[in-house]
Amino acid sequence: MKTTLDELQAFVRVVDSGSISAAAVQLGQTVSGVSRALARLETKLDTTLLHRTTRRIELTEEGQAFLTHACGILAAVDAAEEQMAQRRQQPAGLLRVNAASSFMLHVIVPLVGEFRRRYPQIQLELNTNDQFIDLIEDRTDVAIRIGTLRDSTLHARSLGRSRIRVLASPAYLAAHGTPHSVAELAGHSLLGFSRIDLLNRWPLRDDAGNDLHIRPEVAASSGETLLSLALAGVGIVCLSDFMATAARQRGELVELLADEALDVCQPIHAVYYRNTQLASRIACFLDFLALEMRW
């Protein structure tokens, strides 16, 4: 049977105070409770630690040797608790974040400098994956997911929403013309996703009034690749604001069919396992990200 911290505290406090009754007062326990703790400790160690008389308590030789270790153990526990309290006040440690490459490049990376300035004791590990990952298998603390969540084993925090728009570069439009209706898109080179077909539903209605589901002539697995293709003038694309707003503001991409477009937004969540306590470094990262993402 292992020694407990309560037993160590009782032993050290009795030695420091000089009596069991004084130790009981300091610990907020009964005299009998402290006496039983000492008795259990001596039984576990199979040795006598204290000589008790009606006037005083004296350490045995074994008790003196054990006292040094007991004080060291209690001091280490106090130091660990103090360090944890300091971490709650000043978050520290490694934080592993996973996101799609486009979200990482366009949203998280530009914010890293300011986050590090505010929380210099947090070490960041930024990983990208355009598919959903297993957080435990990939040793991830927080994953950013875009779109509808399906995994009920994960706890999620909403970070915001990002509208999707149909876009093309001025160079493409100069070479191939500008479509002025949904029907005219059929005569253009459309860019889309190769692995997640749901992302090939654009915020437009077809002739039958259904959501427009395109068949891309050039497909890619990542939004970042599609953005590069659109900027290169390869075709028309549908992308989320979080990755395309800067290009639109610079005039490198132009929104098409804005009058016919539906107001469709992609939800953005941070996810982590429901059965884990949210460490302070994760909480401060999510608070920071949510504040900075108020588009």
PDB file of C-alpha atoms in Angstrom:
ATOM      1  CA  MET A   1       0.000   0.000   0.000  1.00  0.00           C
ATOM      2  CA  LYS A   2       1.393   3.408  -0.975  1.00  0.00           C
ATOM      3  CA  THR A   3       1.883   6.388   1.291  1.00  0.00           C
ATOM      4  CA  THR A   4      -0.555   9.251   0.712  1.00  0.00           C
ATOM      5  CA  LEU A   5       0.080  12.987   0.705  1.00  0.00           C
ATOM      6  CA  ASP A   6      -2.369  13.401   3.591  1.00  0.00           C
ATOM      7  CA  GLU A   7      -0.247  11.067   5.706  1.00  0.00           C
ATOM      8  CA  LEU A   8       2.946  12.901   4.764  1.00  0.00           C
ATOM      9  CA  GLN A   9       1.320  16.241   5.617  1.00  0.00           C
ATOM     10  CA  ALA A  10       0.156  14.924   8.984  1.00  0.00           C
ATOM     11  CA  PHE A  11       3.642  13.616   9.818  1.00  0.00           C
ATOM     12  CA  VAL A  12       5.462  16.828   8.809  1.00  0.00           C
ATOM     13  CA  ARG A  13       2.924  19.094  10.518  1.00  0.00           C
ATOM     14  CA  VAL A  14       3.162  17.119  13.778  1.00  0.00           C
ATOM     15  CA  VAL A  15       6.939  17.464  13.726  1.00  0.00           C
ATOM     16  CA  ASP A  16       6.784  21.193  12.912  1.00  0.00           C
ATOM     17  CA  SER A  17       4.121  22.024  15.488  1.00  0.00           C
ATOM     18  CA  GLY A  18       5.446  19.720  18.193  1.00  0.00           C
ATOM     19  CA  SER A  19       2.143  18.013  18.984  1.00  0.00           C
ATOM     20  CA  ILE A  20      -0.659  16.095  17.426  1.00  0.00           C
ATOM     21  CA  SER A  21      -3.299  18.471  18.756  1.00  0.00           C
ATOM     22  CA  ALA A  22      -1.541  21.525  17.285  1.00  0.00           C
ATOM     23  CA  ALA A  23      -1.117  19.753  13.944  1.00  0.00           C
ATOM     24  CA  ALA A  24      -4.826  18.860  13.960  1.00  0.00           C
ATOM     25  CA  VAL A  25      -5.772  22.519  14.406  1.00  0.00           C
ATOM     26  CA  GLN A  26      -3.454  23.631  11.581  1.00  0.00           C
ATOM     27  CA  LEU A  27      -4.761  20.935   9.230  1.00  0.00           C
ATOM     28  CA  GLY A  28      -8.396  21.472  10.157  1.00  0.00           C
ATOM     29  CA  GLN A  29      -8.744  17.858  11.278  1.00  0.00           C
ATOM     30  CA  THR A  30      -9.546  16.024  14.480  1.00  0.00           C
ATOM     31  CA  VAL A  31      -6.824  14.833  16.819  1.00  0.00           C
ATOM     32  CA  SER A  32      -7.926  11.241  16.262  1.00  0.00           C
ATOM     33  CA  GLY A  33      -7.787  11.735  12.485  1.00  0.00           C
ATOM     34  CA  VAL A  34      -4.174  12.926  12.623  1.00  0.00           C
ATOM     35  CA  SER A  35      -3.255  10.091  15.010  1.00  0.00           C
ATOM     36  CA  ARG A  36      -4.747   7.527  12.619  1.00  0.00           C
ATOM     37  CA  ALA A  37      -2.837   9.065   9.689  1.00  0.00           C
ATOM     38  CA  LEU A  38       0.452   8.717  11.601  1.00  0.00           C
ATOM     39  CA  ALA A  39      -0.371   5.153  12.571  1.00  0.00           C
ATOM     40  CA  ARG A  40      -1.150   4.209   8.956  1.00  0.00           C
ATOM     41  CA  LEU A  41       2.094   5.777   7.790  1.00  0.00           C
ATOM     42  CA  GLU A  42       4.188   3.864  10.317  1.00  0.00           C
ATOM     43  CA  THR A  43       2.379   0.641   9.434  1.00  0.00           C
ATOM     44  CA  LYS A  44       3.049   1.118   5.739  1.00  0.00           C
ATOM     45  CA  LEU A  45       6.706   1.901   6.362  1.00  0.00           C
ATOM     46  CA  ASP A  46       6.972  -0.859   8.970  1.00  0.00           C
ATOM     47  CA  THR A  47       8.921   1.428  11.267  1.00  0.00           C
ATOM     48  CA  THR A  48       8.450   3.841  14.156  1.00  0.00           C
ATOM     49  CA  LEU A  49       8.859   7.474  13.120  1.00  0.00           C
ATOM     50  CA  LEU A  50       7.972   9.241  16.370  1.00  0.00           C
ATOM     51  CA  HIS A  51       8.417   8.592  20.081  1.00  0.00           C
ATOM     52  CA  ARG A  52       5.298   9.907  21.788  1.00  0.00           C
ATOM     53  CA  THR A  53       5.191  10.893  25.433  1.00  0.00           C
ATOM     54  CA  THR A  54       2.674  12.915  27.415  1.00  0.00           C
ATOM     55  CA  ARG A  55       4.968  15.960  27.194  1.00  0.00           C
ATOM     56  CA  ARG A  56       6.559  15.878  23.770  1.00  0.00           C
ATOM     57  CA  ILE A  57       7.129  14.088  20.517  1.00  0.00           C
ATOM     58  CA  GLU A  58      10.595  13.119  19.348  1.00  0.00           C
ATOM     59  CA  LEU A  59      11.758  11.844  15.994  1.00  0.00           C
ATOM     60  CA  THR A  60      13.404   8.451  15.829  1.00  0.00           C
ATOM     61  CA  GLU A  61      16.499   8.058  13.668  1.00  0.00           C
ATOM     62  CA  GLU A  62      14.320   6.568  10.946  1.00  0.00           C
ATOM     63  CA  GLY A  63      11.845   9.393  11.412  1.00  0.00           C
ATOM     64  CA  GLN A  64      14.564  12.003  10.922  1.00  0.00           C
ATOM     65  CA  ALA A  65      15.690  10.337   7.686  1.00  0.00           C
ATOM     66  CA  PHE A  66      12.114  10.039   6.413  1.00  0.00           C
ATOM     67  CA  LEU A  67      11.321  13.653   7.314  1.00  0.00           C
ATOM     68  CA  THR A  68      13.848  14.917   4.778  1.00  0.00           C
ATOM     69  CA  HIS A  69      12.198  12.935   2.004  1.00  0.00           C
ATOM     70  CA  ALA A  70       8.683  13.852   3.120  1.00  0.00           C
ATOM     71  CA  CYS A  71       9.481  17.563   3.125  1.00  0.00           C
ATOM     72  CA  GLY A  72      11.012  17.249  -0.341  1.00  0.00           C
ATOM     73  CA  ILE A  73       7.934  15.481  -1.698  1.00  0.00           C
ATOM     74  CA  LEU A  74       5.510  18.036  -0.275  1.00  0.00           C
ATOM     75  CA  ALA A  75       7.653  20.905  -1.545  1.00  0.00           C
ATOM     76  CA  ALA A  76       7.660  19.372  -5.035  1.00  0.00           C
ATOM     77  CA  VAL A  77       3.869  19.043  -4.979  1.00  0.00           C
ATOM     78  CA  ASP A  78       3.507  22.658  -3.862  1.00  0.00           C
ATOM     79  CA  ALA A  79       5.841  23.774  -6.654  1.00  0.00           C
ATOM     80  CA  ALA A  80       3.886  21.774  -9.236  1.00  0.00           C
ATOM     81  CA  GLU A  81       0.568  23.257  -8.079  1.00  0.00           C
ATOM     82  CA  GLU A  82       2.044  26.757  -8.160  1.00  0.00           C
ATOM     83  CA  GLN A  83       3.351  26.167 -11.674  1.00  0.00           C
ATOM     84  CA  MET A  84      -0.078  25.018 -12.821  1.00  0.00           C
ATOM     85  CA  ALA A  85      -1.633  28.132 -11.297  1.00  0.00           C
ATOM     86  CA  GLN A  86       0.897  30.287 -13.119  1.00  0.00           C
ATOM     87  CA  ARG A  87       0.118  28.492 -16.372  1.00  0.00           C
ATOM     88  CA  ARG A  88      -3.535  29.336 -15.958  1.00  0.00           C
ATOM     89  CA  GLN A  89      -2.560  32.968 -15.600  1.00  0.00           C
ATOM     90  CA  GLN A  90       0.164  32.828 -18.291  1.00  0.00           C
ATOM     91  CA  PRO A  91      -0.573  29.945 -20.685  1.00  0.00           C
ATOM     92  CA  ALA A  92       2.453  27.899 -21.706  1.00  0.00           C
ATOM     93  CA  GLY A  93       3.344  24.684 -23.501  1.00  0.00           C
ATOM     94  CA  LEU A  94       3.015  23.083 -26.919  1.00  0.00           C
ATOM     95  CA  LEU A  95      -0.157  23.675 -28.944  1.00  0.00           C
ATOM     96  CA  ARG A  96      -0.726  21.529 -32.045  1.00  0.00           C
ATOM     97  CA  VAL A  97      -3.140  23.040 -34.557  1.00  0.00           C
ATOM     98  CA  ASN A  98      -4.402  21.346 -37.708  1.00  0.00           C
ATOM     99  CA  ALA A  99      -6.304  23.047 -40.541  1.00  0.00           C
ATOM    100  CA  ALA A 100      -6.854  22.875 -44.277  1.00  0.00           C
ATOM    101  CA  SER A 101      -3.868  24.385 -46.083  1.00  0.00           C
ATOM    102  CA  SER A 102      -5.902  27.315 -47.394  1.00  0.00           C
ATOM    103  CA  PHE A 103      -7.239  28.264 -43.955  1.00  0.00           C
ATOM    104  CA  MET A 104      -3.794  27.882 -42.434  1.00  0.00           C
ATOM    105  CA  LEU A 105      -2.159  30.131 -45.047  1.00  0.00           C
ATOM    106  CA  HIS A 106      -4.831  32.813 -45.314  1.00  0.00           C
ATOM    107  CA  VAL A 107      -6.155  33.033 -41.764  1.00  0.00           C
ATOM    108  CA  ILE A 108      -3.874  31.485 -39.149  1.00  0.00           C
ATOM    109  CA  VAL A 109      -0.409  32.294 -40.505  1.00  0.00           C
ATOM    110  CA  PRO A 110      -1.036  36.083 -40.694  1.00  0.00           C
ATOM    111  CA  LEU A 111      -2.116  36.003 -37.025  1.00  0.00           C
ATOM    112  CA  VAL A 112       0.790  33.978 -35.639  1.00  0.00           C
ATOM    113  CA  GLY A 113       3.029  36.973 -35.005  1.00  0.00           C
ATOM    114  CA  GLU A 114       0.480  38.782 -32.849  1.00  0.00           C
ATOM    115  CA  PHE A 115      -0.478  35.586 -31.028  1.00  0.00           C
ATOM    116  CA  ARG A 116       3.177  34.894 -30.195  1.00  0.00           C
ATOM    117  CA  ARG A 117       3.608  38.453 -28.990  1.00  0.00           C
ATOM    118  CA  ARG A 118       0.720  38.022 -26.568  1.00  0.00           C
ATOM    119  CA  TYR A 119       1.577  34.472 -25.498  1.00  0.00           C
ATOM    120  CA  PRO A 120       5.349  34.024 -25.887  1.00  0.00           C
ATOM    121  CA  GLN A 121       5.440  30.868 -23.756  1.00  0.00           C
ATOM    122  CA  ILE A 122       3.158  28.904 -26.082  1.00  0.00           C
ATOM    123  CA  GLN A 123       4.999  26.900 -28.735  1.00  0.00           C
ATOM    124  CA  LEU A 124       2.940  26.399 -31.893  1.00  0.00           C
ATOM    125  CA  GLU A 125       3.010  23.391 -34.182  1.00  0.00           C
ATOM    126  CA  LEU A 126       0.987  24.107 -37.334  1.00  0.00           C
ATOM    127  CA  ASN A 127       0.000  21.166 -39.526  1.00  0.00           C
ATOM    128  CA  THR A 128      -2.136  21.114 -42.662  1.00  0.00           C
ATOM    129  CA  ASN A 129      -4.442  18.459 -44.013  1.00  0.00           C
ATOM    130  CA  ASP A 130      -7.275  18.958 -46.485  1.00  0.00           C
ATOM    131  CA  GLN A 131      -9.095  15.871 -45.183  1.00  0.00           C
ATOM    132  CA  PHE A 132     -10.659  15.254 -41.767  1.00  0.00           C
ATOM    133  CA  ILE A 133      -8.138  13.740 -39.347  1.00  0.00           C
ATOM    134  CA  ASP A 134      -8.222  11.682 -36.168  1.00  0.00           C
ATOM    135  CA  LEU A 135      -7.145  14.139 -33.476  1.00  0.00           C
ATOM    136  CA  ILE A 136      -5.617  11.499 -31.201  1.00  0.00           C
ATOM    137  CA  GLU A 137      -3.871   9.584 -33.967  1.00  0.00           C
ATOM    138  CA  ASP A 138      -2.392  12.780 -35.381  1.00  0.00           C
ATOM    139  CA  ARG A 139      -1.608  14.167 -31.901  1.00  0.00           C
ATOM    140  CA  THR A 140      -3.643  17.305 -32.533  1.00  0.00           C
ATOM    141  CA  ASP A 141      -4.969  19.596 -29.808  1.00  0.00           C
ATOM    142  CA  VAL A 142      -7.268  21.670 -32.014  1.00  0.00           C
ATOM    143  CA  ALA A 143      -8.460  21.154 -35.575  1.00  0.00           C
ATOM    144  CA  ILE A 144     -10.193  23.820 -37.645  1.00  0.00           C
ATOM    145  CA  ARG A 145     -13.032  22.400 -39.718  1.00  0.00           C
ATOM    146  CA  ILE A 146     -14.961  24.189 -42.423  1.00  0.00           C
ATOM    147  CA  GLY A 147     -18.481  23.083 -43.275  1.00  0.00           C
ATOM    148  CA  THR A 148     -21.096  21.045 -41.450  1.00  0.00           C
ATOM    149  CA  LEU A 149     -19.789  18.994 -38.527  1.00  0.00           C
ATOM    150  CA  ARG A 150     -20.674  15.331 -38.275  1.00  0.00           C
ATOM    151  CA  ASP A 151     -18.451  13.822 -35.555  1.00  0.00           C
ATOM    152  CA  SER A 152     -20.440  13.781 -32.307  1.00  0.00           C
ATOM    153  CA  THR A 153     -17.406  12.618 -30.291  1.00  0.00           C
ATOM    154  CA  LEU A 154     -15.855  16.050 -30.740  1.00  0.00           C
ATOM    155  CA  HIS A 155     -16.593  19.221 -28.870  1.00  0.00           C
ATOM    156  CA  ALA A 156     -16.888  22.203 -31.190  1.00  0.00           C
ATOM    157  CA  ARG A 157     -16.606  25.946 -30.825  1.00  0.00           C
ATOM    158  CA  SER A 158     -17.956  28.185 -33.546  1.00  0.00           C
ATOM    159  CA  LEU A 159     -15.414  30.674 -34.903  1.00  0.00           C
ATOM    160  CA  GLY A 160     -17.620  32.294 -37.515  1.00  0.00           C
ATOM    161  CA  ARG A 161     -18.911  31.864 -41.057  1.00  0.00           C
ATOM    162  CA  SER A 162     -17.427  32.537 -44.469  1.00  0.00           C
ATOM    163  CA  ARG A 163     -19.450  33.249 -47.599  1.00  0.00           C
ATOM    164  CA  ILE A 164     -18.694  31.428 -50.856  1.00  0.00           C
ATOM    165  CA  ARG A 165     -18.624  33.273 -54.193  1.00  0.00           C
ATOM    166  CA  VAL A 166     -18.150  32.500 -57.874  1.00  0.00           C
ATOM    167  CA  LEU A 167     -14.935  34.105 -59.089  1.00  0.00           C
ATOM    168  CA  ALA A 168     -12.644  34.479 -62.081  1.00  0.00           C
ATOM    169  CA  SER A 169      -9.555  36.487 -62.936  1.00  0.00           C
ATOM    170  CA  PRO A 170      -9.728  39.539 -65.229  1.00  0.00           C
ATOM    171  CA  ALA A 171      -7.326  37.747 -67.584  1.00  0.00           C
ATOM    172  CA  TYR A 172      -9.679  34.766 -67.933  1.00  0.00           C
ATOM    173  CA  LEU A 173     -12.681  37.017 -68.527  1.00  0.00           C
ATOM    174  CA  ALA A 174     -10.772  39.064 -71.114  1.00  0.00           C
ATOM    175  CA  ALA A 175      -9.884  35.894 -73.007  1.00  0.00           C
ATOM    176  CA  HIS A 176     -13.192  33.996 -72.693  1.00  0.00           C
ATOM    177  CA  GLY A 177     -15.849  36.574 -71.938  1.00  0.00           C
ATOM    178  CA  THR A 178     -17.958  37.187 -68.856  1.00  0.00           C
ATOM    179  CA  PRO A 179     -20.958  34.909 -68.199  1.00  0.00           C
ATOM    180  CA  HIS A 180     -24.096  36.928 -67.489  1.00  0.00           C
ATOM    181  CA  SER A 181     -26.346  34.032 -66.528  1.00  0.00           C
ATOM    182  CA  VAL A 182     -26.078  30.639 -64.878  1.00  0.00           C
ATOM    183  CA  ALA A 183     -26.793  28.970 -68.226  1.00  0.00           C
ATOM    184  CA  GLU A 184     -23.758  30.646 -69.788  1.00  0.00           C
ATOM    185  CA  LEU A 185     -21.436  28.900 -67.314  1.00  0.00           C
ATOM    186  CA  ALA A 186     -21.800  25.765 -69.445  1.00  0.00           C
ATOM    187  CA  GLY A 187     -19.593  27.373 -72.073  1.00  0.00           C
ATOM    188  CA  HIS A 188     -16.745  28.068 -69.645  1.00  0.00           C
ATOM    189  CA  SER A 189     -13.921  26.188 -67.986  1.00  0.00           C
ATOM    190  CA  LEU A 190     -15.077  25.408 -64.452  1.00  0.00           C
ATOM    191  CA  LEU A 191     -12.704  24.577 -61.611  1.00  0.00           C
ATOM    192  CA  GLY A 192     -13.794  22.324 -58.743  1.00  0.00           C
ATOM    193  CA  PHE A 193     -12.884  19.883 -56.033  1.00  0.00           C
ATOM    194  CA  SER A 194     -11.794  16.319 -56.751  1.00  0.00           C
ATOM    195  CA  ARG A 195     -12.415  14.635 -53.393  1.00  0.00           C
ATOM    196  CA  ILE A 196     -15.317  16.429 -51.724  1.00  0.00           C
ATOM    197  CA  ASP A 197     -18.084  16.585 -54.298  1.00  0.00           C
ATOM    198  CA  LEU A 198     -20.332  18.557 -51.932  1.00  0.00           C
ATOM    199  CA  LEU A 199     -18.001  21.532 -52.506  1.00  0.00           C
ATOM    200  CA  ASN A 200     -18.916  21.463 -56.183  1.00  0.00           C
ATOM    201  CA  ARG A 201     -22.381  22.786 -55.336  1.00  0.00           C
ATOM    202  CA  TRP A 202     -22.235  26.477 -56.133  1.00  0.00           C
ATOM    203  CA  PRO A 203     -24.470  29.189 -54.600  1.00  0.00           C
ATOM    204  CA  LEU A 204     -26.589  29.444 -57.755  1.00  0.00           C
ATOM    205  CA  ARG A 205     -29.807  27.882 -59.097  1.00  0.00           C
ATOM    206  CA  ASP A 206     -29.952  25.889 -62.309  1.00  0.00           C
ATOM    207  CA  ASP A 207     -32.811  26.095 -64.827  1.00  0.00           C
ATOM    208  CA  ALA A 208     -34.888  23.692 -62.742  1.00  0.00           C
ATOM    209  CA  GLY A 209     -34.428  25.804 -59.592  1.00  0.00           C
ATOM    210  CA  ASN A 210     -32.085  23.335 -57.948  1.00  0.00           C
ATOM    211  CA  ASP A 211     -28.669  24.048 -56.433  1.00  0.00           C
ATOM    212  CA  LEU A 212     -26.126  24.218 -59.236  1.00  0.00           C
ATOM    213  CA  HIS A 213     -23.892  21.136 -59.135  1.00  0.00           C
ATOM    214  CA  ILE A 214     -20.966  21.642 -61.483  1.00  0.00           C
ATOM    215  CA  ARG A 215     -18.763  19.068 -63.190  1.00  0.00           C
ATOM    216  CA  PRO A 216     -15.275  20.583 -63.111  1.00  0.00           C
ATOM    217  CA  GLU A 217     -13.067  20.441 -66.171  1.00  0.00           C
ATOM    218  CA  VAL A 218     -10.066  20.888 -63.884  1.00  0.00           C
ATOM    219  CA  ALA A 219     -10.327  19.406 -60.382  1.00  0.00           C
ATOM    220  CA  ALA A 220      -7.998  19.640 -57.389  1.00  0.00           C
ATOM    221  CA  SER A 221      -8.042  18.301 -53.841  1.00  0.00           C
ATOM    222  CA  SER A 222      -7.314  21.618 -52.128  1.00  0.00           C
ATOM    223  CA  GLY A 223      -8.844  25.058 -52.260  1.00  0.00           C
ATOM    224  CA  GLU A 224      -5.385  26.593 -52.360  1.00  0.00           C
ATOM    225  CA  THR A 225      -4.629  24.811 -55.635  1.00  0.00           C
ATOM    226  CA  LEU A 226      -7.938  26.005 -57.087  1.00  0.00           C
ATOM    227  CA  LEU A 227      -7.163  29.558 -56.018  1.00  0.00           C
ATOM    228  CA  SER A 228      -3.819  29.401 -57.795  1.00  0.00           C
ATOM    229  CA  LEU A 229      -5.489  28.024 -60.938  1.00  0.00           C
ATOM    230  CA  ALA A 230      -8.077  30.806 -60.909  1.00  0.00           C
ATOM    231  CA  LEU A 231      -5.410  33.476 -60.438  1.00  0.00           C
ATOM    232  CA  ALA A 232      -3.513  31.950 -63.367  1.00  0.00           C
ATOM    233  CA  GLY A 233      -6.577  32.432 -65.582  1.00  0.00           C
ATOM    234  CA  VAL A 234      -7.381  28.739 -66.016  1.00  0.00           C
ATOM    235  CA  GLY A 235     -11.099  28.997 -65.289  1.00  0.00           C
ATOM    236  CA  ILE A 236     -14.011  30.018 -63.075  1.00  0.00           C
ATOM    237  CA  VAL A 237     -14.015  28.880 -59.453  1.00  0.00           C
ATOM    238  CA  CYS A 238     -16.185  28.992 -56.341  1.00  0.00           C
ATOM    239  CA  LEU A 239     -14.222  29.782 -53.189  1.00  0.00           C
ATOM    240  CA  SER A 240     -14.801  30.926 -49.642  1.00  0.00           C
ATOM    241  CA  ASP A 241     -14.188  34.524 -48.591  1.00  0.00           C
ATOM    242  CA  PHE A 242     -11.548  33.598 -46.029  1.00  0.00           C
ATOM    243  CA  MET A 243      -9.170  32.622 -48.823  1.00  0.00           C
ATOM    244  CA  ALA A 244     -10.275  34.816 -51.722  1.00  0.00           C
ATOM    245  CA  THR A 245     -11.157  38.192 -50.178  1.00  0.00           C
ATOM    246  CA  ALA A 246      -7.607  39.541 -50.401  1.00  0.00           C
ATOM    247  CA  ALA A 247      -7.369  38.616 -54.103  1.00  0.00           C
ATOM    248  CA  ARG A 248     -10.727  40.306 -54.762  1.00  0.00           C
ATOM    249  CA  GLN A 249      -9.630  43.441 -52.953  1.00  0.00           C
ATOM    250  CA  ARG A 250      -6.459  43.561 -55.054  1.00  0.00           C
ATOM    251  CA  GLY A 251      -8.512  43.150 -58.224  1.00  0.00           C
ATOM    252  CA  GLU A 252      -6.937  39.786 -59.022  1.00  0.00           C
ATOM    253  CA  LEU A 253     -10.321  38.045 -58.902  1.00  0.00           C
ATOM    254  CA  VAL A 254     -13.762  39.333 -59.843  1.00  0.00           C
ATOM    255  CA  GLU A 255     -17.081  38.101 -58.448  1.00  0.00           C
ATOM    256  CA  LEU A 256     -19.467  36.755 -61.100  1.00  0.00           C
ATOM    257  CA  LEU A 257     -23.258  36.539 -61.145  1.00  0.00           C
ATOM    258  CA  ALA A 258     -23.528  38.438 -57.854  1.00  0.00           C
ATOM    259  CA  ASP A 259     -27.170  39.346 -58.506  1.00  0.00           C
ATOM    260  CA  GLU A 260     -28.144  35.689 -58.922  1.00  0.00           C
ATOM    261  CA  ALA A 261     -25.951  34.283 -56.163  1.00  0.00           C
ATOM    262  CA  LEU A 262     -27.467  32.860 -53.001  1.00  0.00           C
ATOM    263  CA  ASP A 263     -26.158  33.964 -49.625  1.00  0.00           C
ATOM    264  CA  VAL A 264     -24.425  30.703 -48.708  1.00  0.00           C
ATOM    265  CA  CYS A 265     -21.906  30.671 -45.872  1.00  0.00           C
ATOM    266  CA  GLN A 266     -19.633  27.915 -44.624  1.00  0.00           C
ATOM    267  CA  PRO A 267     -19.555  27.475 -40.833  1.00  0.00           C
ATOM    268  CA  ILE A 268     -16.071  27.398 -39.316  1.00  0.00           C
ATOM    269  CA  HIS A 269     -15.454  25.481 -36.093  1.00  0.00           C
ATOM    270  CA  ALA A 270     -12.572  24.581 -33.849  1.00  0.00           C
ATOM    271  CA  VAL A 271     -12.925  20.997 -32.622  1.00  0.00           C
ATOM    272  CA  TYR A 272     -11.303  19.033 -29.812  1.00  0.00           C
ATOM    273  CA  TYR A 273     -12.214  15.901 -27.884  1.00  0.00           C
ATOM    274  CA  ARG A 274     -15.192  16.246 -25.586  1.00  0.00           C
ATOM    275  CA  ASN A 275     -13.633  14.135 -22.825  1.00  0.00           C
ATOM    276  CA  THR A 276     -10.538  16.311 -22.419  1.00  0.00           C
ATOM    277  CA  GLN A 277     -10.294  19.346 -20.179  1.00  0.00           C
ATOM    278  CA  LEU A 278      -9.658  22.439 -22.250  1.00  0.00           C
ATOM    279  CA  ALA A 279      -6.144  23.568 -21.359  1.00  0.00           C
ATOM    280  CA  SER A 280      -5.573  27.289 -20.939  1.00  0.00           C
ATOM    281  CA  ARG A 281      -3.334  27.448 -24.008  1.00  0.00           C
ATOM    282  CA  ILE A 282      -6.145  26.008 -26.159  1.00  0.00           C
ATOM    283  CA  ALA A 283      -8.711  28.359 -24.652  1.00  0.00           C
ATOM    284  CA  CYS A 284      -6.616  31.473 -25.235  1.00  0.00           C
ATOM    285  CA  PHE A 285      -5.875  30.411 -28.830  1.00  0.00           C
ATOM    286  CA  LEU A 286      -9.569  29.956 -29.608  1.00  0.00           C
ATOM    287  CA  ASP A 287     -10.489  33.234 -27.905  1.00  0.00           C
ATOM    288  CA  PHE A 288      -7.817  35.019 -29.939  1.00  0.00           C
ATOM    289  CA  LEU A 289      -8.865  33.386 -33.214  1.00  0.00           C
ATOM    290  CA  ALA A 290     -12.576  34.104 -32.687  1.00  0.00           C
ATOM    291  CA  LEU A 291     -11.823  37.762 -31.955  1.00  0.00           C
ATOM    292  CA  GLU A 292      -9.586  38.200 -35.006  1.00  0.00           C
ATOM    293  CA  MET A 293     -12.059  36.433 -37.310  1.00  0.00           C
ATOM    294  CA  ARG A 294     -14.879  38.927 -36.828  1.00  0.00           C
ATOM    295  CA  TRP A 295     -15.107  39.634 -40.565  1.00  0.00           C
TER     296      TRP A 295
END
